[in-house]
């Protein structure tokens, strides 16, 4: 069992990374493998609405980031997306990637448990969290809960680790995702038939 954690911050080892690392630690303790991929700080191509992905089954743009995430998504049993809050929303570069990923490869993620994590200095986490959850809930993905909404607070890189409650929420999220993955893998009930 493997969970892909996508770090939507241009800071490779900033606060979003710290939050995702805490989730990953809890998953690993439960015997679930993890991989964290960062979107990095290079420009990210957005969707141009060409609709070619409908024919190709993938995006026409072949940038390294999209290729890497698409390959990892195929392997993953669960998906967690973390983002810093920029002007009360997720990082625009992350949304550019997710628009293309879900439009062209949503079928690879359907029925896989997912969660969003929003990291901010002070405000806007709720709006960013809602925006990210929209990708999952339009795509048949069960959303994993925690004991509070998945927010961690901090400004300078590393400060997130001082948010004890936020870190606790991250650990509970990891434990809950492991629990959901294990239950779903029993196959006790088949995936519902898809309606056209
Ligand atoms: C362009 C920009 C916009 C930001 N907007 C917000 C905001 O709306 N609310 C907030 O609390 N913090 C805001 N921040 C602060 C970041 O969310 C915060 O520093 C966060 O910890 C960064 O995470 P990272 O280290 O993973 O990049 C903003 C930062 C930047 C660079």
Coordinates of N, CA, C and O in Angstrom, one line a residue, residues 7-135:
X7 N 3.5 18.0 -2.6 CA 3.8 19.2 -1.9 C 3.7 20.4 -2.9 O 4.5 20.6 -3.8
X8 N 2.6 21.1 -2.7 CA 2.3 22.2 -3.7 C 3.0 23.5 -3.4 O 2.6 24.6 -3.8
X9 N 4.1 23.5 -2.6 CA 4.8 24.7 -2.3 C 6.1 24.8 -3.2 O 6.8 23.8 -3.4
X10 N 6.4 26.1 -3.5 CA 7.7 26.2 -4.3 C 8.9 26.0 -3.3 O 10.0 25.8 -3.8
X11 N 8.6 26.1 -2.0 CA 9.7 25.8 -1.1 C 9.8 24.3 -0.8 O 8.8 23.7 -0.2
X12 N 10.8 23.7 -1.2 CA 10.9 22.2 -1.2 C 10.8 21.7 0.3 O 10.1 20.7 0.5
X13 N 11.4 22.4 1.2 CA 11.3 21.9 2.6 C 10.8 23.0 3.5 O 11.4 23.2 4.6
X14 N 9.7 23.6 3.1 CA 9.1 24.6 4.0 C 8.0 24.0 4.9 O 8.1 22.8 5.2
X15 N 7.0 24.8 5.2 CA 6.0 24.4 6.2 C 5.1 23.3 5.6 O 4.6 22.4 6.4
X16 N 4.8 23.4 4.3 CA 3.9 22.4 3.7 C 4.6 21.0 3.8 O 4.0 20.0 4.1
X17 N 5.9 21.0 3.5 CA 6.7 19.8 3.6 C 6.6 19.3 5.0 O 6.5 18.1 5.2
X18 N 6.8 20.2 6.0 CA 6.8 19.7 7.4 C 5.5 19.1 7.7 O 5.4 18.0 8.4
X19 N 4.4 19.7 7.3 CA 3.0 19.1 7.5 C 2.9 17.7 6.9 O 2.4 16.8 7.5
X20 N 3.3 17.6 5.6 CA 3.1 16.4 4.9 C 4.0 15.3 5.5 O 3.7 14.1 5.5
X21 N 5.2 15.7 6.0 CA 6.1 14.7 6.6 C 5.5 14.1 7.8 O 5.7 12.9 8.1
X22 N 4.7 14.9 8.6 CA 4.1 14.4 9.8 C 3.0 13.4 9.4 O 2.8 12.4 10.0
X23 N 2.3 13.7 8.3 CA 1.2 12.7 7.8 C 1.9 11.4 7.4 O 1.5 10.3 7.7
X24 N 3.0 11.6 6.6 CA 3.7 10.5 6.1 C 4.3 9.6 7.2 O 4.2 8.3 7.1
X25 N 4.8 10.2 8.3 CA 5.3 9.5 9.5 C 4.2 8.6 10.1 O 4.5 7.4 10.4
X26 N 3.0 9.1 10.2 CA 1.9 8.3 10.8 C 1.5 7.2 9.8 O 1.3 6.0 10.3
X27 N 1.5 7.4 8.5 CA 1.2 6.4 7.5 C 2.2 5.3 7.6 O 1.9 4.1 7.7
X28 N 3.5 5.6 7.7 CA 4.6 4.6 7.7 C 4.5 3.8 9.0 O 4.7 2.6 8.9
X29 N 4.1 4.4 10.1 CA 4.0 3.7 11.4 C 2.9 2.6 11.2 O 2.9 1.6 11.9
X30 N 1.9 2.9 10.3 CA 0.8 1.9 10.1 C 1.2 1.0 9.0 O 0.3 0.3 8.4
X31 N 2.4 1.0 8.5 CA 2.9 0.0 7.5 C 2.5 0.4 6.1 O 2.5 -0.4 5.2
X32 N 2.2 1.7 5.9 CA 1.9 2.2 4.5 C 3.1 3.0 4.0 O 3.6 3.8 4.6
X33 N 3.5 2.6 2.8 CA 4.6 3.3 2.1 C 4.2 4.7 1.7 O 3.0 4.9 1.4
X34 N 5.1 5.6 1.7 CA 4.8 7.0 1.3 C 5.9 7.6 0.3 O 7.0 7.1 0.3
X35 N 5.4 8.5 -0.5 CA 6.4 9.2 -1.3 C 5.9 10.7 -1.4 O 4.7 11.0 -1.7
X36 N 6.8 11.6 -1.1 CA 6.5 13.0 -1.2 C 7.2 13.6 -2.5 O 8.3 13.4 -2.7
X37 N 6.3 14.2 -3.3 CA 6.9 14.9 -4.5 C 6.6 16.4 -4.4 O 5.5 16.8 -4.0
X38 N 7.6 17.2 -4.7 CA 7.4 18.6 -4.6 C 7.2 19.2 -6.0 O 7.8 18.8 -7.0
X39 N 6.3 20.2 -6.1 CA 6.0 20.7 -7.5 C 7.2 21.7 -7.9 O 7.3 22.0 -9.1
X40 N 8.0 22.1 -6.9 CA 9.2 22.9 -7.3 C 8.9 24.3 -7.5 O 7.7 24.8 -7.3
X41 N 9.9 25.0 -8.1 CA 9.7 26.5 -8.3 C 9.8 26.9 -9.7 O 10.0 28.1 -10.0
X42 N 9.7 26.0 -10.6 CA 9.7 26.4 -12.1 C 8.3 26.7 -12.5 O 7.3 26.1 -11.9
X43 N 8.1 27.4 -13.6 CA 6.7 27.7 -14.0 C 6.0 26.4 -14.4 O 6.6 25.5 -14.9
X44 N 4.7 26.3 -14.1 CA 4.0 25.1 -14.3 C 2.9 25.4 -15.4 O 2.1 26.4 -15.3
X45 N 2.9 24.6 -16.5 CA 1.9 24.8 -17.5 C 0.5 24.6 -17.0 O 0.3 23.6 -16.3
X46 N -0.4 25.4 -17.4 CA -1.8 25.2 -17.1 C -2.6 24.5 -18.2 O -2.0 24.3 -19.3
X47 N -3.8 24.3 -17.9 CA -4.7 23.6 -18.9 C -5.1 24.7 -20.0 O -5.4 25.8 -19.7
X48 N -5.0 24.3 -21.3 CA -5.4 25.2 -22.4 C -6.7 24.8 -23.0 O -7.1 25.3 -24.0
X49 N -7.4 23.9 -22.3 CA -8.8 23.5 -22.7 C -8.8 23.0 -24.2 O -9.8 23.3 -24.9
X50 N -7.8 22.3 -24.6 CA -7.8 21.8 -26.0 C -8.6 20.5 -26.1 O -8.9 20.1 -27.2
X51 N -8.9 19.9 -25.0 CA -9.6 18.7 -24.9 C -9.0 17.5 -25.6 O -9.6 16.5 -25.9
X52 N -7.7 17.6 -26.0 CA -7.0 16.5 -26.6 C -6.8 15.3 -25.6 O -6.6 14.2 -26.1
X53 N -6.8 15.6 -24.3 CA -6.6 14.5 -23.4 C -7.8 13.5 -23.5 O -7.6 12.3 -23.2
X54 N -8.9 13.9 -24.0 CA -10.0 13.0 -24.2 C -9.7 11.9 -25.2 O -10.1 10.8 -25.1
X55 N -8.9 12.3 -26.2 CA -8.4 11.3 -27.2 C -7.2 10.6 -26.8 O -7.1 9.4 -27.0
X56 N -6.3 11.3 -26.2 CA -5.0 10.8 -25.9 C -4.9 10.0 -24.5 O -4.0 9.2 -24.3
X57 N -5.8 10.3 -23.7 CA -5.8 9.7 -22.3 C -4.7 10.3 -21.4 O -4.4 9.7 -20.4
X58 N -4.1 11.4 -21.9 CA -3.1 12.1 -21.1 C -3.0 13.5 -21.7 O -3.6 13.8 -22.7
X59 N -2.3 14.4 -21.0 CA -2.2 15.8 -21.4 C -1.2 15.9 -22.6 O -0.3 15.1 -22.7
X60 N -1.5 16.8 -23.5 CA -0.6 17.0 -24.7 C 0.8 17.5 -24.2 O 1.7 17.2 -24.9
X61 N 0.8 18.2 -23.1 CA 2.1 18.8 -22.7 C 2.9 17.7 -21.9 O 2.3 17.0 -21.1
X62 N 4.2 17.6 -22.3 CA 4.9 16.5 -21.7 C 6.0 17.0 -20.7 O 7.2 16.5 -20.8
X63 N 5.7 17.9 -19.9 CA 6.7 18.4 -18.9 C 7.0 17.4 -17.9 O 6.1 16.6 -17.5
X64 N 8.2 17.5 -17.3 CA 8.7 16.6 -16.4 C 7.8 16.4 -15.2 O 7.6 15.2 -14.7
X65 N 7.3 17.5 -14.6 CA 6.5 17.4 -13.4 C 5.2 16.6 -13.7 O 4.9 15.7 -12.9
X66 N 4.5 16.9 -14.7 CA 3.3 16.2 -15.1 C 3.6 14.7 -15.2 O 2.8 13.9 -14.7
X67 N 4.6 14.4 -16.0 CA 5.0 13.0 -16.3 C 5.2 12.3 -15.0 O 4.8 11.1 -14.8
X68 N 6.0 12.9 -14.1 CA 6.4 12.3 -12.8 C 5.1 12.0 -12.0 O 5.0 10.9 -11.5
X69 N 4.3 13.0 -11.8 CA 3.1 12.9 -11.0 C 2.2 11.8 -11.6 O 1.6 11.0 -10.9
X70 N 2.0 11.9 -12.9 CA 1.1 10.9 -13.5 C 1.5 9.4 -13.3 O 0.7 8.6 -12.9
X71 N 2.8 9.2 -13.4 CA 3.4 7.9 -13.1 C 3.1 7.4 -11.7 O 2.7 6.3 -11.4
X72 N 3.4 8.4 -10.8 CA 3.2 8.0 -9.3 C 1.8 7.8 -9.0 O 1.5 7.0 -8.1
X73 N 0.9 8.6 -9.6 CA -0.5 8.4 -9.3 C -1.0 7.0 -9.7 O -1.9 6.4 -9.0
X74 N -0.5 6.5 -10.8 CA -0.9 5.1 -11.2 C -0.6 4.1 -10.2 O -1.4 3.2 -9.9
X75 N 0.5 4.3 -9.5 CA 1.0 3.3 -8.5 C 0.3 3.5 -7.1 O 0.2 2.6 -6.3
X76 N -0.1 4.7 -6.9 CA -0.6 5.1 -5.5 C -2.0 4.5 -5.2 O -2.8 4.4 -6.1
X77 N -2.2 4.2 -3.9 CA -3.5 3.8 -3.4 C -4.2 4.9 -2.8 O -5.4 4.8 -2.6
X78 N -3.5 5.9 -2.4 CA -4.1 7.1 -1.8 C -3.3 8.4 -2.2 O -2.2 8.3 -2.6
X79 N -4.0 9.5 -2.1 CA -3.4 10.8 -2.6 C -3.6 11.9 -1.6 O -4.8 12.1 -1.2
X80 N -2.6 12.6 -1.2 CA -2.7 13.7 -0.3 C -2.0 14.9 -1.0 O -0.9 14.8 -1.5
X81 N -2.8 16.0 -1.0 CA -2.2 17.2 -1.7 C -2.1 18.3 -0.6 O -3.1 18.7 0.1
X82 N -0.9 18.9 -0.4 CA -0.7 19.9 0.5 C -0.3 21.2 -0.3 O 0.4 21.2 -1.3
X83 N -0.8 22.3 0.3 CA -0.5 23.6 -0.4 C -0.3 24.7 0.6 O -1.0 24.8 1.6
X84 N 0.6 25.6 0.4 CA 0.7 26.8 1.1 C -0.5 27.7 0.7 O -1.0 27.5 -0.4
X85 N -1.0 28.5 1.6 CA -2.1 29.4 1.3 C -1.5 30.7 0.7 O -0.7 31.3 1.3
X86 N -1.9 31.0 -0.6 CA -1.5 32.2 -1.2 C -2.8 33.0 -1.5 O -3.7 32.6 -2.3
X87 N -2.9 34.2 -0.9 CA -4.2 35.0 -1.1 C -5.4 34.2 -0.9 O -6.3 34.2 -1.7
X88 N -5.5 33.4 0.2 CA -6.7 32.7 0.6 C -7.0 31.6 -0.4 O -8.2 31.1 -0.4
X89 N -6.1 31.1 -1.2 CA -6.3 30.0 -2.0 C -5.1 29.1 -2.1 O -4.1 29.5 -1.5
X90 N -5.2 27.9 -2.8 CA -4.0 27.1 -3.0 C -3.0 27.8 -3.9 O -3.4 28.7 -4.7
X91 N -1.7 27.5 -3.9 CA -0.8 28.0 -4.9 C -1.3 27.8 -6.3 O -1.7 26.7 -6.7
X92 N -1.3 28.9 -7.1 CA -1.8 28.8 -8.5 C -1.1 27.8 -9.3 O -1.7 27.1 -10.2
X93 N 0.2 27.6 -9.1 CA 1.0 26.7 -9.9 C 0.5 25.2 -9.6 O 0.5 24.4 -10.5
X94 N 0.2 25.0 -8.3 CA -0.4 23.7 -8.0 C -1.7 23.4 -8.7 O -1.9 22.3 -9.2
X95 N -2.6 24.4 -8.7 CA -3.9 24.3 -9.4 C -3.7 24.1 -10.9 O -4.4 23.3 -11.5
X96 N -2.7 24.7 -11.4 CA -2.4 24.5 -12.9 C -2.1 23.0 -13.1 O -2.6 22.5 -14.1
X97 N -1.3 22.5 -12.3 CA -0.9 21.0 -12.4 C -2.2 20.1 -12.2 O -2.5 19.2 -13.0
X98 N -2.9 20.4 -11.1 CA -4.0 19.6 -10.7 C -5.1 19.7 -11.8 O -5.8 18.7 -12.1
X99 N -5.3 20.8 -12.4 CA -6.4 20.9 -13.5 C -6.0 19.9 -14.6 O -6.9 19.2 -15.1
X100 N -4.8 19.9 -15.0 CA -4.4 19.0 -16.1 C -4.4 17.6 -15.6 O -4.8 16.7 -16.4
X101 N -3.9 17.3 -14.4 CA -3.9 15.9 -13.9 C -5.3 15.3 -13.8 O -5.5 14.2 -14.3
X102 N -6.2 16.1 -13.2 CA -7.5 15.5 -13.0 C -8.3 15.5 -14.3 O -9.1 14.5 -14.6
X103 N -8.1 16.5 -15.2 CA -8.9 16.5 -16.5 C -8.4 15.3 -17.4 O -9.3 14.7 -18.1
X104 N -7.1 15.0 -17.3 CA -6.6 14.0 -18.2 C -6.5 12.6 -17.6 O -6.5 11.6 -18.2
X105 N -6.4 12.6 -16.2 CA -6.1 11.4 -15.6 C -6.9 11.1 -14.4 O -6.6 10.3 -13.5
X106 N -8.1 11.7 -14.3 CA -9.0 11.5 -13.2 C -9.3 10.1 -12.9 O -9.5 9.6 -11.8
X107 N -9.4 9.3 -14.0 CA -9.8 7.9 -13.9 C -8.7 7.1 -13.1 O -9.0 6.1 -12.4
X108 N -7.5 7.6 -13.1 CA -6.4 6.9 -12.3 C -6.5 7.2 -10.8 O -5.9 6.5 -10.0
X109 N -7.3 8.2 -10.5 CA -7.4 8.6 -9.1 C -8.8 8.2 -8.5 O -8.9 8.1 -7.2
X110 N -9.7 7.9 -9.3 CA -11.1 7.6 -8.8 C -11.1 6.5 -7.8 O -10.3 5.5 -8.0
X111 N -11.9 6.6 -6.8 CA -12.0 5.6 -5.7 C -10.8 5.5 -4.8 O -10.8 4.6 -3.9
X112 N -9.8 6.3 -5.0 CA -8.7 6.3 -4.1 C -8.9 7.3 -3.0 O -9.2 8.5 -3.3
X113 N -8.7 7.0 -1.7 CA -8.9 8.0 -0.7 C -7.9 9.1 -0.8 O -6.8 9.0 -1.2
X114 N -8.4 10.3 -0.5 CA -7.6 11.5 -0.7 C -7.9 12.5 0.4 O -8.9 12.4 1.2
X115 N -6.9 13.4 0.6 CA -7.0 14.5 1.6 C -6.2 15.7 1.1 O -5.2 15.6 0.4
X116 N -6.7 16.9 1.5 CA -6.0 18.1 1.3 C -5.5 18.7 2.6 O -6.1 18.4 3.7
X117 N -4.3 19.4 2.5 CA -3.7 20.0 3.7 C -3.4 21.4 3.3 O -2.8 21.7 2.2
X118 N -3.8 22.4 4.1 CA -3.6 23.8 3.8 C -2.7 24.4 4.9 O -2.9 24.2 6.1
X119 N -1.7 25.1 4.4 CA -0.7 25.6 5.4 C -0.6 27.2 5.2 O -0.4 27.6 4.1
X120 N -0.8 27.9 6.3 CA -0.8 29.3 6.2 C -0.2 30.0 7.4 O -0.1 29.4 8.5
X121 N 0.1 31.3 7.2 CA 0.6 32.1 8.4 C -0.6 32.4 9.3 O -0.6 32.1 10.5
X122 N -1.8 32.9 8.7 CA -2.9 33.3 9.6 C -4.2 33.0 9.0 O -5.1 32.5 9.7
X123 N -4.5 33.3 7.8 CA -5.9 33.2 7.3 C -6.0 32.7 5.9 O -5.1 32.7 5.1
X124 N -7.2 32.1 5.6 CA -7.5 31.7 4.2 C -7.3 30.2 4.0 O -7.6 29.6 3.0
X125 N -7.0 29.5 5.1 CA -6.8 28.0 5.0 C -8.1 27.3 4.7 O -8.1 26.4 3.9
X126 N -9.2 27.8 5.2 CA -10.5 27.1 5.0 C -10.8 27.2 3.5 O -11.3 26.2 2.9
X127 N -10.6 28.4 2.9 CA -11.0 28.5 1.4 C -10.1 27.7 0.6 O -10.5 27.1 -0.4
X128 N -8.8 27.6 0.9 CA -7.8 26.8 0.1 C -8.2 25.3 0.3 O -8.1 24.6 -0.7
X129 N -8.5 24.9 1.5 CA -8.9 23.5 1.8 C -10.1 23.1 0.9 O -10.1 22.1 0.3
X130 N -11.1 24.0 0.9 CA -12.3 23.7 0.1 C -12.0 23.6 -1.3 O -12.5 22.7 -2.0
X131 N -11.2 24.5 -1.8 CA -10.8 24.5 -3.3 C -10.1 23.1 -3.6 O -10.5 22.5 -4.7
X132 N -9.2 22.7 -2.8 CA -8.5 21.4 -3.1 C -9.4 20.2 -3.0 O -9.3 19.3 -3.8
X133 N -10.3 20.3 -2.0 CA -11.3 19.1 -1.9 C -12.2 19.0 -3.1 O -12.7 17.9 -3.4
X134 N -12.4 20.1 -3.9 CA -13.2 20.0 -5.0 C -12.7 19.0 -6.1 O -13.5 18.4 -6.8
X135 N -11.4 18.9 -6.2 CA -10.8 17.9 -7.1 C -11.2 16.5 -6.8 O -11.5 15.7 -7.6

